[in-house]
C-alpha positions as YAML, in Angstrom:
chain: A
units: angstrom
residues:
- id: 1
  name: MET
  ca: [-9.99, -7.73, -16.01]
- id: 2
  name: SER
  ca: [-6.32, -7.25, -16.83]
- id: 3
  name: GLU
  ca: [-4.12, -4.46, -15.50]
- id: 4
  name: PRO
  ca: [-3.48, -1.52, -17.85]
- id: 5
  name: GLU
  ca: [0.04, -1.37, -19.28]
- id: 6
  name: VAL
  ca: [2.30, 1.21, -17.58]
- id: 7
  name: VAL
  ca: [5.34, 2.46, -19.51]
- id: 8
  name: GLU
  ca: [7.87, 5.28, -19.23]
- id: 9
  name: GLY
  ca: [8.16, 8.09, -21.72]
- id: 10
  name: ILE
  ca: [9.40, 11.64, -22.23]
- id: 11
  name: VAL
  ca: [7.09, 14.63, -22.67]
- id: 12
  name: ASP
  ca: [7.67, 15.89, -26.20]
- id: 13
  name: GLU
  ca: [5.09, 18.68, -26.47]
- id: 14
  name: ALA
  ca: [2.67, 20.50, -24.13]
- id: 15
  name: LEU
  ca: [-0.79, 21.15, -25.59]
- id: 16
  name: PRO
  ca: [-3.76, 23.14, -24.23]
- id: 17
  name: ASN
  ca: [-6.08, 21.72, -21.53]
- id: 18
  name: THR
  ca: [-3.36, 19.66, -19.78]
- id: 19
  name: LEU
  ca: [-2.80, 17.43, -22.80]
- id: 20
  name: PHE
  ca: [0.69, 16.27, -23.67]
- id: 21
  name: ARG
  ca: [2.38, 14.44, -26.51]
- id: 22
  name: VAL
  ca: [4.56, 11.76, -24.92]
- id: 23
  name: LYS
  ca: [7.32, 9.87, -26.74]
- id: 24
  name: ILE
  ca: [7.33, 6.19, -25.80]
- id: 25
  name: GLY
  ca: [10.24, 4.06, -26.89]
- id: 26
  name: ASP
  ca: [12.12, 5.25, -29.96]
- id: 27
  name: ASP
  ca: [9.40, 6.29, -32.37]
- id: 28
  name: LYS
  ca: [5.89, 6.08, -30.89]
- id: 29
  name: LEU
  ca: [4.05, 9.27, -29.85]
- id: 30
  name: VAL
  ca: [0.87, 9.09, -27.78]
- id: 31
  name: LEU
  ca: [-1.56, 11.78, -26.68]
- id: 32
  name: ALA
  ca: [-1.75, 11.79, -22.87]
- id: 33
  name: TYR
  ca: [-3.78, 13.67, -20.29]
- id: 34
  name: LEU
  ca: [-2.95, 14.44, -16.68]
- id: 35
  name: ALA
  ca: [-4.37, 12.08, -14.05]
- id: 36
  name: GLY
  ca: [-6.83, 13.49, -11.52]
- id: 37
  name: LYS
  ca: [-4.50, 13.07, -8.52]
- id: 38
  name: MET
  ca: [-1.80, 15.04, -10.33]
- id: 39
  name: ARG
  ca: [-4.27, 17.85, -11.03]
- id: 40
  name: LEU
  ca: [-5.50, 17.77, -7.44]
- id: 41
  name: HIS
  ca: [-2.00, 18.14, -5.99]
- id: 42
  name: ARG
  ca: [-0.98, 20.62, -8.73]
- id: 43
  name: ILE
  ca: [2.00, 18.62, -9.95]
- id: 44
  name: LYS
  ca: [3.59, 20.43, -12.87]
- id: 45
  name: VAL
  ca: [4.69, 18.54, -15.97]
- id: 46
  name: LEU
  ca: [7.03, 20.27, -18.42]
- id: 47
  name: VAL
  ca: [8.49, 19.39, -21.80]
- id: 48
  name: GLY
  ca: [11.44, 17.05, -21.32]
- id: 49
  name: ASP
  ca: [10.16, 15.46, -18.09]
- id: 50
  name: ARG
  ca: [10.28, 11.68, -17.73]
- id: 51
  name: VAL
  ca: [6.81, 10.37, -16.88]
- id: 52
  name: GLN
  ca: [4.99, 7.09, -16.34]
- id: 53
  name: VAL
  ca: [1.92, 6.69, -18.54]
- id: 54
  name: GLN
  ca: [-0.90, 4.21, -18.33]
- id: 55
  name: LEU
  ca: [-1.87, 3.10, -21.84]
- id: 56
  name: ASP
  ca: [-5.50, 2.69, -22.87]
- id: 57
  name: PRO
  ca: [-6.10, -0.93, -23.95]
- id: 58
  name: TYR
  ca: [-8.29, 0.26, -26.84]
- id: 59
  name: GLY
  ca: [-5.69, 2.56, -28.38]
- id: 60
  name: GLY
  ca: [-7.11, 5.91, -27.28]
- id: 61
  name: ARG
  ca: [-5.39, 8.42, -25.05]
- id: 62
  name: ALA
  ca: [-2.89, 7.57, -22.36]
- id: 63
  name: ARG
  ca: [-2.94, 8.91, -18.78]
- id: 64
  name: ILE
  ca: [0.09, 10.44, -17.08]
- id: 65
  name: ILE
  ca: [0.17, 8.93, -13.60]
- id: 66
  name: ARG
  ca: [3.63, 9.89, -12.28]
- id: 67
  name: ARG
  ca: [6.47, 12.31, -12.97]
- id: 68
  name: ILE
  ca: [9.88, 10.73, -12.48]
...
């Protein structure tokens, strides 16, 4: 099985239930949720933060795996 694609983006909007709208590239917005390790260690993500997201190969939600 292939590795999921990991890209950088900027948090554009914070939504309820630890969901975020992340801007990837110039024009693409994806809906992303916080990874379990980030919830476990209580890492805060705010609007404007640069993050690494792991894209779903089927086009669903992305997962925020690291704050840069």
